[in-house]
Structures are given as C-alpha cells and as structure tokens.
Amino acid sequence: MDRQFHLTINGKQVAGASSFDVVNPATGEAFAQCPKADEAMVDQAVAAAKAAFPAWAALPVEERAALVEKLADALHARIGEFASLLTSEQGKPLDQAQYEIMGSVFTLRAFAQMRIEPKTLRDEGGNKVIEHRTPLGVVAAITPWNFPVILVMNKLGPALVTGNTMVIKPAPTTPLTTCLFGELCAEILPAGVVNVICDQNDLGAKLTGHPDVAKVAFTGSTATGKKVMASAAEGVKRVTLELGGNDAAIVLDDVDPRKVAQKVYGGAMANAGQICVAIKRAYVPEAMYDEFCDELATLAKAAVVDDGSKQGTTIGPIQNKMQYDKVKALIEDAKTRGTVLAGGDAIDRPGYFIPPTIVRDLDDDAPLVREEQFGPVLPVLKYSDIDDVIARANDSDMGLGGTVWGKDLARATEVAMKIDTGTVWVNQYLAIDANIPFRGSKQSGLGGELGEAGLHEYTQPHIINAVALEDA
Ligand code: NAD
C-alpha cells in the first residue's frame, strides 16, 4: 500500500520516530507501515491534550456536541475507505467492517445527543445543593485489535461531549484505522483535543502512568487491565476497564434445538469469535444435546472461511499470529479431551485461518471451557439440572455477558437474573447499543461504557452546597 499514515499530535500529522510493519492476517504479509511514537512523543501528545483542555472544556456543550456530529459525518462520508482498511488490518469480512464503521457513526451521533444536566439534590430552608459534573482532563484511551474503530468511539464520544481531551493508543496490530481517524480529528477539532500515538506494546505503561493523564479508558485483556489499574494507582487516576469474558449460553429445554443452534452459532462465530461478549461455552439439555451439536457442526461446515475482502466470506482469519497460535493450542488440547465435530485444524494456506470448530463431550475443567478462547471454537456442554448449570455458568472469574434461550420468556428471564455478569441477553446476542450501559462484573471490568452511566464515567461530581448568609 502506497499510502502513508501519521500520528496526530497537537492537530498536526507527524511522522513517527520510527515505523513498523502492519500485517494483513489474510496473507500473513506486511501491507503497510505504521509510524511508531517514542517516549518524547507520548509527552508531546499528553502536553498537547493538557494545553487544549481549558478552552475545550469551556466551550458550550452544544458546540462540542456539534463537532462530534461533524466527526460522525466525516467518518460516514469515508465509510468505504475505512471499511476496506479495517478488513486489511483486522481481517473481518468487508460487510462486517462496514457494519463496524456504521456502528461507530451511530455511537458518535448518540453521544452527541446526550447531556448531563445539573441535579438539584436539596432545595429547602435556604439550603441549595446542586450536583454539577465537570470533565476530568486528559483521557488516555487504549484499545484492542478486535474492534479497532468502534471501541475508540465508545470512549471518544462521551469524553469529548463532556469536555475532556484525549490521547488515543490503538493496538499495534490494528493501528491504521485509528491513524486515519486521527486525520479527521485534526481537520475538524481544535488542535490538541484528540491526539493519536502508536506503539509496539511498549508505550502503554508510560501513557497510563503519565502524571498529566487524569483517566485511563482501557479495553483489552484482563492481564493487561490489571497492569493498567496498578499503574493508575500512583496518581489515583480514574480508570475504566473493559476486559475479557467467558460468556455462557444456557439453552433451556423448551426450545427448538435447530433454530436456537443457529443463533448460538452466530453468537459464537461472529468476528471469528474475537468478541469480548462472544458465546464462549454453550450448555445444552441432555435430551437435545446430540441434535444441537449436530446442527452446530452442519453450520460450521457450511462457513466460507477466506480473505475478508472476498465477497461471500463469512469468517475471516484470526487477527494475529499470537492469537492464532493460542487458539490452535486450545484446540489441540481439546482434541485429547473431547470430540471435534467440525473444523479442528488450521487451514494450510498463508494467513491465520482457523475454520469454525465445534467440540463436544468436554469436562468443565478443560482449558477450552475455563479460558477465554477468543477464536472460532465453541465447546458444547451437557446438563440435566437447571440449578446446577447456573452454578457451572457462574463458576468463572469472568463476568462480562451471557445468553439464555427459552420459549417461556418469564422462565428464561428468571434464569438470566441468576447469571452473575454485567449483561445477560435473553433470546438474542450482541445487542449492544450506545444508549444502554455496558459493564463487566468480577474480573471482566471496572466501571463501564455506553449509556448515560458511560457519560458519567468521564466526569467528576462537583457538589455546590450553599446557604444564604443570615446577617452579612
Ligand atoms: P491486550 O490487553 O493485549 O491489549 C490491549 C491494549 O493494551 C493494546 O493497545 C496494547 O498495546 C495495550 N497495552 C499492552 N500493554 C500495556 C500496558 N502495560 N499498559 C497499558 N496498555 C498496554 O488485549 P488484546 O489482545 O489487544 O485484546 C483482546 C482482549 O480484549 C480480550 O481479552 C477481549 O475479551 C478483550 N476485549 C474486551 C472488551 C470489553 O468491552 N470488555 C471489548 C473488546 C475486547
């Protein structure tokens, strides 16, 4: 690719201190160069965001929101370019890449409509107590490689509308769409309001520990999230952590197994399973277990696994070599413990392709059941007692999402209430929307994103508690 990409620092497009290869996971070969920042550039980006903060925070919210709308319009206008670059660096099929960009546009527009009004907490006997919400300052936004664009918008929308400025750091294997978005920010926003720096997994700690960063908004693995939390401790920084998950799907005994298997398959295999809230283990009643597993296997065998830029591809490659090796190792281990009904072997071609894989007859302590696979592999487990399966679903350090499938909606909802996660979807999956708060329980996260609650995460409550002077 001839195109040059830049960092965005203080409203300018700047070259990196060095550069590194970005690999197309469908070929395993480099297709573009990414500029790499050094530590001095992290300091420059944070200084630019800090300098831009007072004027940006002082703008009326309507003006900030109008600029966020303008960013949404600019992204929308270039959807084809963004989607094609996203497929090249991330691997997802082009239609799913377009869907991610459209979702990003909707997210920005949704936040541009949200407001936090001052709240009167008391107004009696001459005592007026009002809660205002003030911005925090410089927000460091750190994102992973599975949804490189929309996960930036989940942070940028609320951060900018509430008056914060930002330094964004994408994952090193999917940095280019964020660089391209930095260009839009430089064209539309005042200098320094949004800065973009790229690294090779070496500048995150410098950024999160920076004394002038007020908040870290992080999406990524639980292991890295713990490091982020530790480094934020020194400055008592605000942190939002959106971390890993091991979502269970519980299928109840009153459903049509074939119909529900199709939905569970969709929830497990979208984005090649690389979704924090993908279905990562399915629990199915004993009486319909064989039929359910066979339907999943039929669907898996019909998948079109190929380069995401080819029309008709339903599943693209795994995004990077490290994850590809991890998923292959989990499958190899699962082969020794259970029965593989579909898939099971990486495809012998360049790139990181693993076909959708269905594994049955595993015990609950198999690594594929206990760990987050983050790939197109679904273990299907049997149950006969509803209380027991609820306990098995909850037996995890993770608590991000989950699904319950049942014809009797009241009963399915009752089961959902007993699942100890931030979100449980009933008879649907991945129903994430900018107006509905999203947050993990247990080690899946801290604080949250989206919805009005997500907006609050970028503000400090500021209580003004006043009484009139009696005799002054
Ligand atoms: P990761 O933790 O390896 O990397 C995430 C980001 O953190 C990258 O930008 C990386 O460069 C940066 N980073 C690395 N070391 C750092 C450090 N010491 N300090 C600060 N930042 C550092 O995660 P990943 O492999 O890119 O993403 C996959 C994980 O993300 C999965 O576990 C998935 O479940 C999770 N995820 C969660 C959500 C959610 O909303 N809960 C959404 C998407 C992905």
mmCIF file of C-alpha atoms in Angstrom, residues 92-305:
data_model
loop_
_atom_site.group_PDB
_atom_site.id
_atom_site.type_symbol
_atom_site.label_atom_id
_atom_site.label_comp_id
_atom_site.label_asym_id
_atom_site.label_seq_id
_atom_site.Cartn_x
_atom_site.Cartn_y
_atom_site.Cartn_z
ATOM 1 C CA LYS A 92 -13.012 -9.291 9.239
ATOM 2 C CA PRO A 93 -15.223 -9.669 6.148
ATOM 3 C CA LEU A 94 -15.889 -6.385 4.379
ATOM 4 C CA ASP A 95 -19.617 -6.319 5.180
ATOM 5 C CA GLN A 96 -18.800 -6.729 8.893
ATOM 6 C CA ALA A 97 -16.172 -3.976 8.598
ATOM 7 C CA GLN A 98 -18.799 -1.657 7.109
ATOM 8 C CA TYR A 99 -21.112 -2.604 9.944
ATOM 9 C CA GLU A 100 -18.421 -1.628 12.473
ATOM 10 C CA ILE A 101 -17.907 1.764 10.804
ATOM 11 C CA MET A 102 -21.668 2.408 10.673
ATOM 12 C CA GLY A 103 -21.917 1.412 14.335
ATOM 13 C CA SER A 104 -19.142 3.905 15.056
ATOM 14 C CA VAL A 105 -21.068 6.657 13.273
ATOM 15 C CA PHE A 106 -24.228 5.810 15.270
ATOM 16 C CA THR A 107 -22.245 5.772 18.509
ATOM 17 C CA LEU A 108 -20.809 9.241 17.907
ATOM 18 C CA ARG A 109 -24.249 10.566 16.970
ATOM 19 C CA ALA A 110 -25.832 9.005 20.062
ATOM 20 C CA PHE A 111 -23.268 10.624 22.375
ATOM 21 C CA ALA A 112 -23.648 13.951 20.576
ATOM 22 C CA GLN A 113 -27.282 13.892 21.758
ATOM 23 C CA MET A 114 -26.540 13.076 25.399
ATOM 24 C CA ARG A 115 -26.332 15.732 28.098
ATOM 25 C CA ILE A 116 -25.737 15.742 31.830
ATOM 26 C CA GLU A 117 -27.862 18.386 33.468
ATOM 27 C CA PRO A 118 -27.030 19.794 36.913
ATOM 28 C CA LYS A 119 -29.041 17.900 39.534
ATOM 29 C CA THR A 120 -30.673 19.642 42.483
ATOM 30 C CA LEU A 121 -30.130 17.379 45.483
ATOM 31 C CA ARG A 122 -31.743 19.685 48.028
ATOM 32 C CA ASP A 123 -33.610 22.982 47.929
ATOM 33 C CA GLU A 124 -35.114 23.714 51.348
ATOM 34 C CA GLY A 125 -34.798 26.235 54.163
ATOM 35 C CA GLY A 126 -32.411 28.396 52.150
ATOM 36 C CA ASN A 127 -30.049 25.447 51.534
ATOM 37 C CA LYS A 128 -29.446 24.626 47.903
ATOM 38 C CA VAL A 129 -27.314 21.600 46.996
ATOM 39 C CA ILE A 130 -26.580 21.078 43.330
ATOM 40 C CA GLU A 131 -24.524 18.339 41.729
ATOM 41 C CA HIS A 132 -22.675 19.526 38.640
ATOM 42 C CA ARG A 133 -20.472 17.261 36.550
ATOM 43 C CA THR A 134 -17.098 18.559 35.401
ATOM 44 C CA PRO A 135 -14.678 16.991 32.912
ATOM 45 C CA LEU A 136 -11.600 15.210 34.227
ATOM 46 C CA GLY A 137 -8.865 16.496 31.893
ATOM 47 C CA VAL A 138 -6.669 14.337 29.664
ATOM 48 C CA VAL A 139 -8.110 10.875 28.938
ATOM 49 C CA ALA A 140 -5.813 8.111 27.690
ATOM 50 C CA ALA A 141 -7.837 5.720 25.523
ATOM 51 C CA ILE A 142 -6.237 2.326 24.898
ATOM 52 C CA THR A 143 -7.882 -0.140 22.535
ATOM 53 C CA PRO A 144 -7.503 -3.793 21.432
ATOM 54 C CA TRP A 145 -7.419 -5.336 17.952
ATOM 55 C CA ASN A 146 -10.841 -6.968 17.608
ATOM 56 C CA PHE A 147 -12.965 -3.842 17.036
ATOM 57 C CA PRO A 148 -10.326 -1.155 16.500
ATOM 58 C CA VAL A 149 -12.722 1.564 15.343
ATOM 59 C CA ILE A 150 -15.906 1.302 17.405
ATOM 60 C CA LEU A 151 -14.025 0.785 20.662
ATOM 61 C CA VAL A 152 -12.346 4.173 20.084
ATOM 62 C CA MET A 153 -15.768 5.797 19.549
ATOM 63 C CA ASN A 154 -17.201 4.296 22.754
ATOM 64 C CA LYS A 155 -14.570 6.372 24.570
ATOM 65 C CA LEU A 156 -14.234 9.418 22.324
ATOM 66 C CA GLY A 157 -17.959 10.224 22.156
ATOM 67 C CA PRO A 158 -18.507 10.601 25.916
ATOM 68 C CA ALA A 159 -15.021 12.023 26.599
ATOM 69 C CA LEU A 160 -15.377 14.885 24.118
ATOM 70 C CA VAL A 161 -19.025 15.727 24.770
ATOM 71 C CA THR A 162 -18.302 16.111 28.489
ATOM 72 C CA GLY A 163 -15.265 18.360 27.801
ATOM 73 C CA ASN A 164 -12.194 16.129 28.123
ATOM 74 C CA THR A 165 -9.273 15.944 25.711
ATOM 75 C CA MET A 166 -7.618 12.699 24.613
ATOM 76 C CA VAL A 167 -4.578 10.694 23.693
ATOM 77 C CA ILE A 168 -5.588 7.511 21.851
ATOM 78 C CA LYS A 169 -3.319 4.487 21.556
ATOM 79 C CA PRO A 170 -4.529 1.643 19.320
ATOM 80 C CA ALA A 171 -3.273 -1.956 19.420
ATOM 81 C CA PRO A 172 -0.063 -2.427 17.428
ATOM 82 C CA THR A 173 -1.561 -5.000 15.064
ATOM 83 C CA THR A 174 -4.537 -2.776 14.071
ATOM 84 C CA PRO A 175 -3.329 0.831 14.318
ATOM 85 C CA LEU A 176 -4.067 2.209 10.851
ATOM 86 C CA THR A 177 -7.806 2.905 11.038
ATOM 87 C CA THR A 178 -7.106 4.911 14.207
ATOM 88 C CA CYS A 179 -4.345 6.844 12.387
ATOM 89 C CA LEU A 180 -6.824 7.588 9.598
ATOM 90 C CA PHE A 181 -9.413 8.716 12.122
ATOM 91 C CA GLY A 182 -6.728 10.974 13.655
ATOM 92 C CA GLU A 183 -6.617 12.788 10.296
ATOM 93 C CA LEU A 184 -10.341 13.541 10.577
ATOM 94 C CA CYS A 185 -9.855 14.788 14.134
ATOM 95 C CA ALA A 186 -7.025 17.073 13.028
ATOM 96 C CA GLU A 187 -9.245 18.543 10.288
ATOM 97 C CA ILE A 188 -12.323 19.047 12.447
ATOM 98 C CA LEU A 189 -11.309 19.611 16.078
ATOM 99 C CA PRO A 190 -9.190 22.331 17.722
ATOM 100 C CA ALA A 191 -5.504 21.351 17.888
ATOM 101 C CA GLY A 192 -4.642 19.008 20.737
ATOM 102 C CA VAL A 193 -8.182 17.883 21.583
ATOM 103 C CA VAL A 194 -7.547 14.417 20.104
ATOM 104 C CA ASN A 195 -4.032 13.020 19.686
ATOM 105 C CA VAL A 196 -3.144 9.588 18.293
ATOM 106 C CA ILE A 197 0.086 7.777 19.065
ATOM 107 C CA CYS A 198 1.096 4.244 18.027
ATOM 108 C CA ASP A 199 3.465 1.796 19.677
ATOM 109 C CA GLN A 200 4.555 -1.807 19.613
ATOM 110 C CA ASN A 201 3.122 -2.692 23.015
ATOM 111 C CA ASP A 202 5.854 -0.621 24.686
ATOM 112 C CA LEU A 203 4.314 2.789 25.442
ATOM 113 C CA GLY A 204 1.081 1.822 27.207
ATOM 114 C CA ALA A 205 2.647 1.878 30.661
ATOM 115 C CA LYS A 206 4.276 5.270 30.011
ATOM 116 C CA LEU A 207 0.905 6.660 28.957
ATOM 117 C CA THR A 208 -1.152 5.201 31.814
ATOM 118 C CA GLY A 209 1.442 6.273 34.389
ATOM 119 C CA HIS A 210 1.798 9.793 32.983
ATOM 120 C CA PRO A 211 1.179 12.371 35.755
ATOM 121 C CA ASP A 212 -0.865 14.601 33.415
ATOM 122 C CA VAL A 213 -3.301 11.854 32.418
ATOM 123 C CA ALA A 214 -6.438 12.105 34.555
ATOM 124 C CA LYS A 215 -8.242 8.993 33.367
ATOM 125 C CA VAL A 216 -7.431 5.791 31.563
ATOM 126 C CA ALA A 217 -10.194 4.251 29.448
ATOM 127 C CA PHE A 218 -8.931 0.774 28.630
ATOM 128 C CA THR A 219 -10.346 -2.112 26.612
ATOM 129 C CA GLY A 220 -8.258 -5.249 26.373
ATOM 130 C CA SER A 221 -7.282 -8.395 28.202
ATOM 131 C CA THR A 222 -7.744 -8.899 31.920
ATOM 132 C CA ALA A 223 -3.986 -9.444 32.333
ATOM 133 C CA THR A 224 -3.143 -6.032 30.843
ATOM 134 C CA GLY A 225 -6.100 -4.425 32.633
ATOM 135 C CA LYS A 226 -4.538 -5.392 35.962
ATOM 136 C CA LYS A 227 -1.306 -3.647 34.944
ATOM 137 C CA VAL A 228 -3.250 -0.550 33.906
ATOM 138 C CA MET A 229 -5.024 -0.489 37.269
ATOM 139 C CA ALA A 230 -1.711 -0.836 39.105
ATOM 140 C CA SER A 231 -0.039 1.962 37.167
ATOM 141 C CA ALA A 232 -3.035 4.260 37.682
ATOM 142 C CA ALA A 233 -2.775 3.778 41.451
ATOM 143 C CA GLU A 234 0.143 6.174 41.939
ATOM 144 C CA GLY A 235 -1.834 9.190 40.705
ATOM 145 C CA VAL A 236 -5.232 7.838 41.906
ATOM 146 C CA LYS A 237 -6.354 8.171 38.305
ATOM 147 C CA ARG A 238 -9.852 7.322 37.216
ATOM 148 C CA VAL A 239 -9.916 4.050 35.268
ATOM 149 C CA THR A 240 -12.486 2.278 33.183
ATOM 150 C CA LEU A 241 -11.570 -1.301 32.381
ATOM 151 C CA GLU A 242 -13.450 -3.306 29.753
ATOM 152 C CA LEU A 243 -11.756 -6.684 29.942
ATOM 153 C CA GLY A 244 -12.121 -10.292 28.901
ATOM 154 C CA GLY A 245 -15.116 -12.592 29.189
ATOM 155 C CA ASN A 246 -16.080 -16.246 29.128
ATOM 156 C CA ASP A 247 -19.747 -15.896 28.300
ATOM 157 C CA ALA A 248 -22.000 -18.904 28.756
ATOM 158 C CA ALA A 249 -25.079 -19.619 26.644
ATOM 159 C CA ILE A 250 -27.726 -21.575 28.556
ATOM 160 C CA VAL A 251 -30.247 -23.287 26.303
ATOM 161 C CA LEU A 252 -33.490 -24.215 28.066
ATOM 162 C CA ASP A 253 -35.434 -27.398 27.373
ATOM 163 C CA ASP A 254 -38.482 -25.782 25.709
ATOM 164 C CA VAL A 255 -36.738 -24.534 22.533
ATOM 165 C CA ASP A 256 -36.424 -25.898 19.019
ATOM 166 C CA PRO A 257 -32.787 -27.075 19.109
ATOM 167 C CA ARG A 258 -32.153 -26.458 15.411
ATOM 168 C CA LYS A 259 -33.415 -22.892 15.448
ATOM 169 C CA VAL A 260 -31.571 -21.944 18.624
ATOM 170 C CA ALA A 261 -28.374 -23.680 17.458
ATOM 171 C CA GLN A 262 -28.318 -21.243 14.535
ATOM 172 C CA LYS A 263 -28.450 -18.275 16.876
ATOM 173 C CA VAL A 264 -25.884 -19.696 19.275
ATOM 174 C CA TYR A 265 -23.608 -20.367 16.307
ATOM 175 C CA GLY A 266 -23.938 -16.711 15.235
ATOM 176 C CA GLY A 267 -23.133 -15.501 18.749
ATOM 177 C CA ALA A 268 -20.057 -17.717 18.941
ATOM 178 C CA MET A 269 -18.571 -17.214 15.486
ATOM 179 C CA ALA A 270 -19.178 -13.548 14.565
ATOM 180 C CA ASN A 271 -15.853 -11.737 14.003
ATOM 181 C CA ALA A 272 -14.248 -15.233 14.048
ATOM 182 C CA GLY A 273 -15.154 -15.471 17.732
ATOM 183 C CA GLN A 274 -12.937 -12.487 18.561
ATOM 184 C CA ILE A 275 -15.536 -10.605 20.570
ATOM 185 C CA CYS A 276 -15.380 -9.964 24.284
ATOM 186 C CA VAL A 277 -19.059 -10.984 24.537
ATOM 187 C CA ALA A 278 -18.988 -13.837 22.035
ATOM 188 C CA ILE A 279 -20.635 -17.033 23.273
ATOM 189 C CA LYS A 280 -17.602 -18.923 24.571
ATOM 190 C CA ARG A 281 -19.279 -22.046 26.012
ATOM 191 C CA ALA A 282 -22.776 -23.444 25.390
ATOM 192 C CA TYR A 283 -24.770 -25.521 27.912
ATOM 193 C CA VAL A 284 -27.458 -27.689 26.333
ATOM 194 C CA PRO A 285 -30.047 -30.037 27.952
ATOM 195 C CA GLU A 286 -29.127 -33.709 27.752
ATOM 196 C CA ALA A 287 -32.288 -34.598 25.801
ATOM 197 C CA MET A 288 -31.438 -32.333 22.864
ATOM 198 C CA TYR A 289 -27.627 -32.427 23.142
ATOM 199 C CA ASP A 290 -26.885 -34.633 20.118
ATOM 200 C CA GLU A 291 -29.262 -32.792 17.813
ATOM 201 C CA PHE A 292 -27.966 -29.403 18.943
ATOM 202 C CA CYS A 293 -24.308 -30.396 18.465
ATOM 203 C CA ASP A 294 -25.021 -31.839 15.023
ATOM 204 C CA GLU A 295 -26.776 -28.670 13.886
ATOM 205 C CA LEU A 296 -23.832 -26.554 15.090
ATOM 206 C CA ALA A 297 -21.464 -28.829 13.163
ATOM 207 C CA THR A 298 -23.577 -28.523 9.995
ATOM 208 C CA LEU A 299 -23.457 -24.726 10.247
ATOM 209 C CA ALA A 300 -19.708 -24.744 10.893
ATOM 210 C CA LYS A 301 -19.046 -26.934 7.856
ATOM 211 C CA ALA A 302 -21.036 -24.547 5.651
ATOM 212 C CA ALA A 303 -18.974 -21.463 6.639
ATOM 213 C CA VAL A 304 -16.956 -19.716 3.937
ATOM 214 C CA VAL A 305 -13.581 -19.128 5.574
#
